[in-house]
Structures are given as C-alpha cells and as structure tokens.
mmCIF file with all atom_site columns, C-alpha atoms in Angstrom:
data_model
loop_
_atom_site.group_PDB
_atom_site.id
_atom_site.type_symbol
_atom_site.label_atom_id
_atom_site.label_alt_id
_atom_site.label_comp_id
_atom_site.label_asym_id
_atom_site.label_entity_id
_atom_site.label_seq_id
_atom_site.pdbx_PDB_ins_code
_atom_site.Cartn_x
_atom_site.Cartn_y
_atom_site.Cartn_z
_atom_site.occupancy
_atom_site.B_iso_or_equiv
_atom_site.pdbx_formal_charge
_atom_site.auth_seq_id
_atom_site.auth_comp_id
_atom_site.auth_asym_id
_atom_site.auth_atom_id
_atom_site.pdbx_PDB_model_num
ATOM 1   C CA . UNK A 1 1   ? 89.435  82.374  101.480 1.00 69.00 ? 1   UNK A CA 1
ATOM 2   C CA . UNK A 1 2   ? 86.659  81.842  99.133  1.00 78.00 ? 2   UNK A CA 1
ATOM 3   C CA . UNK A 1 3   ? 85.842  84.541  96.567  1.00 80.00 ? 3   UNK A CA 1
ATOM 4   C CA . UNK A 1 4   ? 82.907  85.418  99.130  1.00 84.00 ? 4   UNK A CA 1
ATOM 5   C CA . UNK A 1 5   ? 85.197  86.920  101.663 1.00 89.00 ? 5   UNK A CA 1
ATOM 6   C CA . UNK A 1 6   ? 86.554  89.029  98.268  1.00 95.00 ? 6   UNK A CA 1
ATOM 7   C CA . UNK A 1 7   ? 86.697  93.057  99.230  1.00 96.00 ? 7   UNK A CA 1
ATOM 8   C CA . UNK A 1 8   ? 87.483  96.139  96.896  1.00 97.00 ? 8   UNK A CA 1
ATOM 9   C CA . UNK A 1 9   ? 89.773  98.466  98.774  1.00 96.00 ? 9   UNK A CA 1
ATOM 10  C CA . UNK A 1 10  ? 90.470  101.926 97.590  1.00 95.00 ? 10  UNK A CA 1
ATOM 11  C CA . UNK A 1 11  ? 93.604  103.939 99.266  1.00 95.00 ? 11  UNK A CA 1
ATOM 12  C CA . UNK A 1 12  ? 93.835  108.141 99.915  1.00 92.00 ? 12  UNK A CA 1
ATOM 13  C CA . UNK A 1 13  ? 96.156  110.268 101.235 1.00 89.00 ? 13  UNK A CA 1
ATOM 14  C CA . UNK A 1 14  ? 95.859  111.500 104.381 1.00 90.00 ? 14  UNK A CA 1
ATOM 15  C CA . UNK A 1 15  ? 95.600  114.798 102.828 1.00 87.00 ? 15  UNK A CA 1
ATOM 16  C CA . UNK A 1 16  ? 92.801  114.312 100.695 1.00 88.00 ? 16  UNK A CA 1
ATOM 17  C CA . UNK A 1 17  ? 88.593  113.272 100.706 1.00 89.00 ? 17  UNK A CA 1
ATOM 18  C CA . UNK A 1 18  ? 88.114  109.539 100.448 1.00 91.00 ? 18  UNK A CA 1
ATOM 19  C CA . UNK A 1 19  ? 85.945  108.317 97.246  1.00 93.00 ? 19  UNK A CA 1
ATOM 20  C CA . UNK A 1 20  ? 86.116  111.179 95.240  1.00 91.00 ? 20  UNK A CA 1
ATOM 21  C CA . UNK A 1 21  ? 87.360  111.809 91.756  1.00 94.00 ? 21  UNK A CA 1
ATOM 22  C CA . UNK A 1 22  ? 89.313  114.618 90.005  1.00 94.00 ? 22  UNK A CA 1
ATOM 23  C CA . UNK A 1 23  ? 88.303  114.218 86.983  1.00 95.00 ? 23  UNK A CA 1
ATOM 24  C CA . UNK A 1 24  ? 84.589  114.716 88.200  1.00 96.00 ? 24  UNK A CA 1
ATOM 25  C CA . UNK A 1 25  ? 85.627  118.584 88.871  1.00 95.00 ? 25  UNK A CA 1
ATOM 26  C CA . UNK A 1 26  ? 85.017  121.036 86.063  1.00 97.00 ? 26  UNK A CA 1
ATOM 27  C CA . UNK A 1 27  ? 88.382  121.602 84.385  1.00 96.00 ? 27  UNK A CA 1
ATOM 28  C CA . UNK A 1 28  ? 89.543  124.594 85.917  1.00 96.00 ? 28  UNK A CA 1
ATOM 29  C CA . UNK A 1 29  ? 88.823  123.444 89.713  1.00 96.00 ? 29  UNK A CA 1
ATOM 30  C CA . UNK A 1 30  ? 90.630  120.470 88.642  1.00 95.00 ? 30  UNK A CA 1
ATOM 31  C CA . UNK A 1 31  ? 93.558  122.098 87.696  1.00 95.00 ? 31  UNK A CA 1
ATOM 32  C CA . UNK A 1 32  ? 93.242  124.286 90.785  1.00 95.00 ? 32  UNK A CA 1
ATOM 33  C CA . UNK A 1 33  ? 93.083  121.292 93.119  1.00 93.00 ? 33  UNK A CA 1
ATOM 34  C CA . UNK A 1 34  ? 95.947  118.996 91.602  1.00 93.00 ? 34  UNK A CA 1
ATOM 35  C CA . UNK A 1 35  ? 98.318  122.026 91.746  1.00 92.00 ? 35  UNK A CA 1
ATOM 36  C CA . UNK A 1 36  ? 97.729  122.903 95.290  1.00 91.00 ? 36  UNK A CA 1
ATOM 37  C CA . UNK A 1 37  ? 97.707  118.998 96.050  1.00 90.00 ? 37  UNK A CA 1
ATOM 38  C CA . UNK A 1 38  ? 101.059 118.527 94.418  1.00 89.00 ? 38  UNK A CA 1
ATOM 39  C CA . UNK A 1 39  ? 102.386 121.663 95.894  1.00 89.00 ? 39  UNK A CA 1
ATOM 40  C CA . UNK A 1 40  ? 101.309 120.130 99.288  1.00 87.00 ? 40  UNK A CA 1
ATOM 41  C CA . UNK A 1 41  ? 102.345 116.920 99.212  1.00 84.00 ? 41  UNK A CA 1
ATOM 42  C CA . UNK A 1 42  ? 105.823 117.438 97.167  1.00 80.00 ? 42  UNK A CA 1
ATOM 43  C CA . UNK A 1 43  ? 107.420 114.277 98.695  1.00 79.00 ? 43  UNK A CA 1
ATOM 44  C CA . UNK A 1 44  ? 104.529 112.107 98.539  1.00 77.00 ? 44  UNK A CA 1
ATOM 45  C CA . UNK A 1 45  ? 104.632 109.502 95.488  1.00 75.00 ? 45  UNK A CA 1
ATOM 46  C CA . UNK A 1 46  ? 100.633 109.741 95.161  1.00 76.00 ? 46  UNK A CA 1
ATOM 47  C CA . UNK A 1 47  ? 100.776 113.257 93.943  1.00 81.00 ? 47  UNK A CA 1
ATOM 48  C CA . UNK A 1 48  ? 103.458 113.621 91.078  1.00 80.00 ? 48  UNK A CA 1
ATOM 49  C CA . UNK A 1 49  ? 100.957 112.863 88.691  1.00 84.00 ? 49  UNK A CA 1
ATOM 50  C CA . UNK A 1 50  ? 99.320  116.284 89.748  1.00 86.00 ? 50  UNK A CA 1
ATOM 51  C CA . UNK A 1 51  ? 102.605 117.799 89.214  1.00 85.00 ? 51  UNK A CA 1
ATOM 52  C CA . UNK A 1 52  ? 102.162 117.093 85.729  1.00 89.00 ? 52  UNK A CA 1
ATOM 53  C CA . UNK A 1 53  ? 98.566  117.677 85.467  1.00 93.00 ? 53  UNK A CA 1
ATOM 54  C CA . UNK A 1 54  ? 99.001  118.799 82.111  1.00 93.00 ? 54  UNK A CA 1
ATOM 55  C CA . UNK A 1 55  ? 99.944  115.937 80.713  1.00 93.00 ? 55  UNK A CA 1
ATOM 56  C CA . UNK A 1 56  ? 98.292  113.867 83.602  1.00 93.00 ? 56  UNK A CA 1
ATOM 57  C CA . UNK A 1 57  ? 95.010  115.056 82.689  1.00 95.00 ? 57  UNK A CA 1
ATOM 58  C CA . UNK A 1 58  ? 94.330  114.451 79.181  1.00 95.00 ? 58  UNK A CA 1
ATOM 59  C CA . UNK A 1 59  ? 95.280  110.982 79.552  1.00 95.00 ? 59  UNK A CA 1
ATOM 60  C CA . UNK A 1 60  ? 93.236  110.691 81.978  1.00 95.00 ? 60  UNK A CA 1
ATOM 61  C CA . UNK A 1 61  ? 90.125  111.911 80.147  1.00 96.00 ? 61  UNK A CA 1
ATOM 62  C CA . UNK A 1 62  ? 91.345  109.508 76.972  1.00 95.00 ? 62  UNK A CA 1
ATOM 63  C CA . UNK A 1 63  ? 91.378  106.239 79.342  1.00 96.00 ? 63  UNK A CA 1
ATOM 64  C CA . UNK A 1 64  ? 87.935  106.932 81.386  1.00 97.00 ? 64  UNK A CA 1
ATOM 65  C CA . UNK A 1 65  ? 86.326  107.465 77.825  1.00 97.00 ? 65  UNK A CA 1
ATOM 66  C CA . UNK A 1 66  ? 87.704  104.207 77.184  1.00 97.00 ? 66  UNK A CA 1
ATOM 67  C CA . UNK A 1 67  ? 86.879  102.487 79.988  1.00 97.00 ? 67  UNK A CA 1
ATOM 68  C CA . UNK A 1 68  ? 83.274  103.673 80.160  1.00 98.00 ? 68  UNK A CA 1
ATOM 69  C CA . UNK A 1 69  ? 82.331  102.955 76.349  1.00 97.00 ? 69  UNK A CA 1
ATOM 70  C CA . UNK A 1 70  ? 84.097  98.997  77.232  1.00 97.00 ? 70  UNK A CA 1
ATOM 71  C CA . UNK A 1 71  ? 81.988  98.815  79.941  1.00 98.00 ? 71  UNK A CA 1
ATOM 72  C CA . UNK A 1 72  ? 79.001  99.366  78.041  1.00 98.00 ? 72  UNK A CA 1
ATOM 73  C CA . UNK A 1 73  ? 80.031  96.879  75.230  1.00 97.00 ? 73  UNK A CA 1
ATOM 74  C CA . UNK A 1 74  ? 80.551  94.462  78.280  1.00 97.00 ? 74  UNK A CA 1
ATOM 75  C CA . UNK A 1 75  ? 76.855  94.876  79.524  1.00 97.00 ? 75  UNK A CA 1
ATOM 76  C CA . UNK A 1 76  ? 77.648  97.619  82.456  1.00 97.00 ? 76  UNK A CA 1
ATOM 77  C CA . UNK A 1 77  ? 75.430  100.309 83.132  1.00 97.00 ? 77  UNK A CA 1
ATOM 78  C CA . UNK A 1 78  ? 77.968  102.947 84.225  1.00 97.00 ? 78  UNK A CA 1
ATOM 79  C CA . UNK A 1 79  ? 75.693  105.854 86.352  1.00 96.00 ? 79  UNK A CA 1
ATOM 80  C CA . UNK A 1 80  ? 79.370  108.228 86.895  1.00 96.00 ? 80  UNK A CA 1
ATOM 81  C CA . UNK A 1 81  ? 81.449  108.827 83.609  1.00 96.00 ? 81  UNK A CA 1
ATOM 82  C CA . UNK A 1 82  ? 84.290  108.836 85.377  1.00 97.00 ? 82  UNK A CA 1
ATOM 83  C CA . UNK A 1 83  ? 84.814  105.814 87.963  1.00 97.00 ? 83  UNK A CA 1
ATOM 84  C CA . UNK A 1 84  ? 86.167  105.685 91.851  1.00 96.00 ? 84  UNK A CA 1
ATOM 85  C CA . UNK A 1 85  ? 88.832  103.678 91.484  1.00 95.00 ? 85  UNK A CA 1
ATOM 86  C CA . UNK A 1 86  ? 89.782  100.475 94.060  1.00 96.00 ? 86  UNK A CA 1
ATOM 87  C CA . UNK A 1 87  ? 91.905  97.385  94.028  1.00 96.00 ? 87  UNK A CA 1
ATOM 88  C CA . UNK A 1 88  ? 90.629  93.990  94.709  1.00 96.00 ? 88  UNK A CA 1
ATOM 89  C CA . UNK A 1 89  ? 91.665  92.826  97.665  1.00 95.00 ? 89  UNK A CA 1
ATOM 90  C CA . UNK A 1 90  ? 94.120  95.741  99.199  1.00 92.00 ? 90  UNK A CA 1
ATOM 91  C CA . UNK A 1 91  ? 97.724  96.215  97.772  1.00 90.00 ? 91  UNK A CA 1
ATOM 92  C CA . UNK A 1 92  ? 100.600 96.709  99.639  1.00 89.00 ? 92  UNK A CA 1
ATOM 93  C CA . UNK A 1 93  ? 102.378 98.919  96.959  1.00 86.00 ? 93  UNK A CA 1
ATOM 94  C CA . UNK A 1 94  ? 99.223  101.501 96.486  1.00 89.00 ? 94  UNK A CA 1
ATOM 95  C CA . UNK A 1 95  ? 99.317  101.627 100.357 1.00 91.00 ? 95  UNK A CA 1
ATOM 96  C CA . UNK A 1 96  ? 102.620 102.954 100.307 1.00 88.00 ? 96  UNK A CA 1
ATOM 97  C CA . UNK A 1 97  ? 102.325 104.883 97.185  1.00 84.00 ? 97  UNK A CA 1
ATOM 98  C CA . UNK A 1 98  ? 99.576  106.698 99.378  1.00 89.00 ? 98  UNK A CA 1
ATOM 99  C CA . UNK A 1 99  ? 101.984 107.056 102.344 1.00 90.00 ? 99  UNK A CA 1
ATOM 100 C CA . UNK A 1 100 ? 99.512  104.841 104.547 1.00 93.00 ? 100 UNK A CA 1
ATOM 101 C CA . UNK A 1 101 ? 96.513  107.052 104.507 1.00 91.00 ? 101 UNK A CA 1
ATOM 102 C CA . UNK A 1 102 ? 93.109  106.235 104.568 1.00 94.00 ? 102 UNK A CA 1
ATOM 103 C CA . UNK A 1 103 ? 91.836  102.917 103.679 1.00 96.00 ? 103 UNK A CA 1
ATOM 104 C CA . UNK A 1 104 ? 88.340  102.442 102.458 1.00 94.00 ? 104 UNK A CA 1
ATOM 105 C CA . UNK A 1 105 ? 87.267  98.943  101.977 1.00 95.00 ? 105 UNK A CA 1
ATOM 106 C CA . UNK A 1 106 ? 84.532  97.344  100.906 1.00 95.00 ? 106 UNK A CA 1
ATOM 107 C CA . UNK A 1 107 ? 82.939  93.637  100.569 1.00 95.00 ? 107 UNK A CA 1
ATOM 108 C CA . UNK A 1 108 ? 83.030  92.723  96.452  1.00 95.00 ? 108 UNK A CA 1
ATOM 109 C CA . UNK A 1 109 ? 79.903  90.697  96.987  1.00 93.00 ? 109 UNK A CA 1
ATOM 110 C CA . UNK A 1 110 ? 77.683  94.019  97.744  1.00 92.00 ? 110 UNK A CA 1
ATOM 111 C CA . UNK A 1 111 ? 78.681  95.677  94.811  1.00 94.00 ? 111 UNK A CA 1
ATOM 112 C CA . UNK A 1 112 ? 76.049  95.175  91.717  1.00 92.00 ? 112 UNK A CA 1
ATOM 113 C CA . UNK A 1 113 ? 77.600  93.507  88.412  1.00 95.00 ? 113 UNK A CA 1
ATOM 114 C CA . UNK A 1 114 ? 76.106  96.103  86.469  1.00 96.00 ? 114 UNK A CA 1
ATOM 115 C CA . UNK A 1 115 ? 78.596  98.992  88.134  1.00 97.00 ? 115 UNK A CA 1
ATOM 116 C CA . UNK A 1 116 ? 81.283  97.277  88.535  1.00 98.00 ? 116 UNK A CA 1
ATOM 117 C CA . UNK A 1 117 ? 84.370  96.499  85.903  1.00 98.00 ? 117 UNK A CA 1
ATOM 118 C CA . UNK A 1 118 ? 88.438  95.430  86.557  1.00 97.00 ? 118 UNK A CA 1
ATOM 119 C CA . UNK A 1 119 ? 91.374  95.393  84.760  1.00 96.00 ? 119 UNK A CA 1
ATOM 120 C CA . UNK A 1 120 ? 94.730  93.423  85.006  1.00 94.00 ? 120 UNK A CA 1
ATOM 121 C CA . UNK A 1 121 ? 97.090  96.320  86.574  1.00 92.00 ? 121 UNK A CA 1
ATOM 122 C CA . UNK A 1 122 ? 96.233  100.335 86.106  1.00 93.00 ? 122 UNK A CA 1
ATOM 123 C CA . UNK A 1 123 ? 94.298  100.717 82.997  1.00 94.00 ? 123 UNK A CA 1
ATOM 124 C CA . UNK A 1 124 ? 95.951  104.490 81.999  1.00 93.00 ? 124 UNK A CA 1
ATOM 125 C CA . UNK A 1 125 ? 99.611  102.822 82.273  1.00 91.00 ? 125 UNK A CA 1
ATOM 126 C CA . UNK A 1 126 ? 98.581  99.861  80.957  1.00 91.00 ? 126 UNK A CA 1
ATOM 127 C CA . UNK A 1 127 ? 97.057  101.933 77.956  1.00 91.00 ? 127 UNK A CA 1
ATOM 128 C CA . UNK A 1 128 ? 99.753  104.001 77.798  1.00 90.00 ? 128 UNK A CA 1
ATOM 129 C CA . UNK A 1 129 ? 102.280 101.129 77.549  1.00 91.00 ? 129 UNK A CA 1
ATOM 130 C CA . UNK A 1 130 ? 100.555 98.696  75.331  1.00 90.00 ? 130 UNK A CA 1
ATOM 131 C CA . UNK A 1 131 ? 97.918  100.404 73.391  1.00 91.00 ? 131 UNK A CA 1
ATOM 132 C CA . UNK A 1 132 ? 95.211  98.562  75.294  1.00 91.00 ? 132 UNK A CA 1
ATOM 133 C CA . UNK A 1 133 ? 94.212  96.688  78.465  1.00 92.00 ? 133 UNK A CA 1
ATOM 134 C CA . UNK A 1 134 ? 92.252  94.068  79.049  1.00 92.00 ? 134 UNK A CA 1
ATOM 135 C CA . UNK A 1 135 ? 88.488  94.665  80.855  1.00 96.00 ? 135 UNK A CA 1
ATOM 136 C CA . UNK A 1 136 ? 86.366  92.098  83.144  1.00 97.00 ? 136 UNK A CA 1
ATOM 137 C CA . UNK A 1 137 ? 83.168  92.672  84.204  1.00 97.00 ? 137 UNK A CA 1
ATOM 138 C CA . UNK A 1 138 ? 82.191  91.126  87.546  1.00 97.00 ? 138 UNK A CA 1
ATOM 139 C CA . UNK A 1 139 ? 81.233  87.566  85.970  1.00 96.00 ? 139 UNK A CA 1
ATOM 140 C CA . UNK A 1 140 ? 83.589  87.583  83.793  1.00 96.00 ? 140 UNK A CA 1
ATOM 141 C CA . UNK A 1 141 ? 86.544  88.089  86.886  1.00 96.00 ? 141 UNK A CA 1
ATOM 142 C CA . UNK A 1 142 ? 84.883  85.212  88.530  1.00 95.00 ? 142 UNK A CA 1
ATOM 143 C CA . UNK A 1 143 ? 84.732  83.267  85.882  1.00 95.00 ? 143 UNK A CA 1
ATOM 144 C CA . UNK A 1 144 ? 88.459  83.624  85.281  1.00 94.00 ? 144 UNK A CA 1
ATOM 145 C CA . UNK A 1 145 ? 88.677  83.029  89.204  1.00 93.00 ? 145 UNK A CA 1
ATOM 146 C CA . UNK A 1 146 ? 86.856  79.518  89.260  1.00 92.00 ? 146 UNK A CA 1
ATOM 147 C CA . UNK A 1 147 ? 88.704  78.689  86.069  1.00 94.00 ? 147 UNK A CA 1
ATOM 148 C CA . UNK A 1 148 ? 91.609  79.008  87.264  1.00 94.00 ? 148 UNK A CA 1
ATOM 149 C CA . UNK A 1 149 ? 93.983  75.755  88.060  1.00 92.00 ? 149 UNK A CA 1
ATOM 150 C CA . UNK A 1 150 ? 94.820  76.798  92.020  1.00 91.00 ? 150 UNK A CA 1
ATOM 151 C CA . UNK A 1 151 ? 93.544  78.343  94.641  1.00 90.00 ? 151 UNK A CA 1
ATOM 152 C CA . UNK A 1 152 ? 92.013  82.203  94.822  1.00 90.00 ? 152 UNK A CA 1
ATOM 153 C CA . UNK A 1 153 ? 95.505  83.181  96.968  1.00 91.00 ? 153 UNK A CA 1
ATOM 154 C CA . UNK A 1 154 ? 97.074  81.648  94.320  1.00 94.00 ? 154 UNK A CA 1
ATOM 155 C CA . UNK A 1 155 ? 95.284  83.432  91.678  1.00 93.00 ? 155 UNK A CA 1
ATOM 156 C CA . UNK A 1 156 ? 95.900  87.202  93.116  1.00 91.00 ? 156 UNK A CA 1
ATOM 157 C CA . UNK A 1 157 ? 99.600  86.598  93.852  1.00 92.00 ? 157 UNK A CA 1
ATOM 158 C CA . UNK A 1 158 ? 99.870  85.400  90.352  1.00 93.00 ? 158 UNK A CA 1
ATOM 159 C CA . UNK A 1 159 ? 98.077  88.857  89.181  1.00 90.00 ? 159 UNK A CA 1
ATOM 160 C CA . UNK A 1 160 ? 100.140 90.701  91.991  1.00 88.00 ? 160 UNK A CA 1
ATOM 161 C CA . UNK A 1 161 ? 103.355 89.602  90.549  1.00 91.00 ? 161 UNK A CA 1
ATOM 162 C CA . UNK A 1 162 ? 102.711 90.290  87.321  1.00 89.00 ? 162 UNK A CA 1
ATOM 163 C CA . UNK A 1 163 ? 100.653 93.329  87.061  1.00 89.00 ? 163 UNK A CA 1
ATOM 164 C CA . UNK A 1 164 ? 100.953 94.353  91.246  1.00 88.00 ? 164 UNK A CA 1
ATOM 165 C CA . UNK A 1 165 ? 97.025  94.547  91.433  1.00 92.00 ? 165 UNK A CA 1
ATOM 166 C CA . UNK A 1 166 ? 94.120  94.302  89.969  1.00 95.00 ? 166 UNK A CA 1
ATOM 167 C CA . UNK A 1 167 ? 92.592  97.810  89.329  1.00 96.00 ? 167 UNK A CA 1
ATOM 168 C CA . UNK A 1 168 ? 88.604  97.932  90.022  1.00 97.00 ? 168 UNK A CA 1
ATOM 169 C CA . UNK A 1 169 ? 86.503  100.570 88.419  1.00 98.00 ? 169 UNK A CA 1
ATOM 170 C CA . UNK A 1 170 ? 83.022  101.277 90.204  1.00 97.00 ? 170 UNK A CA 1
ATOM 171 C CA . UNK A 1 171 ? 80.910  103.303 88.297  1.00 97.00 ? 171 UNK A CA 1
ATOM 172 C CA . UNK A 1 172 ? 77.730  103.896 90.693  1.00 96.00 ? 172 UNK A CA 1
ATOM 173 C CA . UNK A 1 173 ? 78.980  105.908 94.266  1.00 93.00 ? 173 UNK A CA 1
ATOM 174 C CA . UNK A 1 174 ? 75.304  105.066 95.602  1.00 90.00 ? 174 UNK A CA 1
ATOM 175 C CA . UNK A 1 175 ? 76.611  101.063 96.036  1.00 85.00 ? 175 UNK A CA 1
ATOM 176 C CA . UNK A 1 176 ? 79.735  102.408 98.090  1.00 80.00 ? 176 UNK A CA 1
ATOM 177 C CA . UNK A 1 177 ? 76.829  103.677 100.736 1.00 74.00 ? 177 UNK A CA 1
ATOM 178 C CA . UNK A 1 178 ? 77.279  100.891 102.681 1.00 57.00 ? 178 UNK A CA 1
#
C-alpha cells in the first residue's frame, strides 16, 4: 500500500442519512432528532451520546469551534463550520460502534488540502481528556507519513493502537460528490 491507495471512510447507522451532520440543524431540530434517534436505537452504542444531548451538544459546539479556527491557523479554507467526520482508512471499532451500517468511503487523494484536516484519535474526547489535541492538515499527515521509520501499515497500526483511528475532518461536502 502506498499512501496513494489511502481512502477516508466515514460509518452510519443503518438508521440514519449518510454524510450529514447534527450539529448543522438549527438547535431545536437538533435536539428533536438526537432524542428520537436515541429513543430508536436504545441498544445501539452510536447513539448514547444523543441520550445525553444535553451535555453531548455543547461540547460538541466547543470542539467544532476549535477545530475550525485550527484549521484556519493551519492554512484550511473550511466552506461548512461544522465538518463530516471520517476515519482514514476504515476502523474496525467505529464499524461496530455503528452496528455495521453504512459505509461511505472515499479515495484521500481526491479530497483538496485546503478542506481537509485530521487528528490523532476523536478530537471532542481527546479535548475533553487532555485539554487539547493535536491537528494535521493534509501535508502535514503526509509528511508525518513519509517521515516515518516503517512502512504506511506500520504507521496506522501504530496510530490504531494507540489512539484506535485517526479522525478526519472534511470541511467542503461538494469534494465528497464523487
């Protein structure tokens, strides 16, 4: 594998609309929507978050605001203030976590490195854990990639075991029209 053959890979529930984002919903329909998904899907791991949407939700805001304004100190040119959210290369644990919905996935090398950011792990528990993650932009990933003393698999399992994935933020839906 070469970091050519690299591919974002975003996971949904069966019970929900591929590439969109809660947080894009005015407040109220957002509230709506994660208490009638939680309600739903009680036994589903996915949707506990929705459960507590209250507390869920204001973290979420906090960490997007975050992420965006990095991104922009990085050089990105975020078009959506809040991002779809992916994985690089697929993860076995947010498959599950999503009861083996509906896998979208995308080649890495289509999306433009102006809309495009990652971070070692999932940046809210990351945040909420430490205070602060860590943000790559697209060059910066590679970079780290090349860099690197091993091979790409070697790379990703060494990110997989220590953070289970690494999170990708895409910030421009019209490069997902693929």
């Amino acid at each position: 594998m070469t970091v050519n053959d690299l591919c974002i890979v975003n996971y949904c529930h069966s019970s929900c609309t591929p590439l969109l984002n809660i947080m894009r919903l005015p407040k109220d329909e957002a509230f709506a929507l994660a208490y009638e998904m939680a309600e739903k899907n009680k036994d589903t791991t996915a949707f506990y978050r929705f459960a507590d949407f209250e507390n869920y939700y204001p973290e979420r805001l906090k960490t997007d605001k975050l992420l965006y304004t990095r991104f922009i100190e990085l050089g990105g040119k975020p078009i959506e203030e809040h991002p779809l959210s992916f994985v690089l290369q697929g993860s076995d644990f947010l498959d599950g976590w999503f009861d083996r919905g509906i896998v979208t996935t995308i080649p890495l090398n289509l999306i433009n490195s102006d809309h495009i950011s990652f971070t070692y792990g999932d940046s809210m528990s990351t945040l909420k854990m430490n205070g602060e993650f860590t943000m790559l932009t697209k060059d910066m990933l590679l970079k780290e990639i090349s860099d690197y003393d091993g091979t790409l698999e070697d790379f990703l399992m060494h990110i997989a075991n220590k953070y289970h994935y690494i999170e990708v933020q895409v910030w421009d839906d019209n490069c997902l029209r693929v």
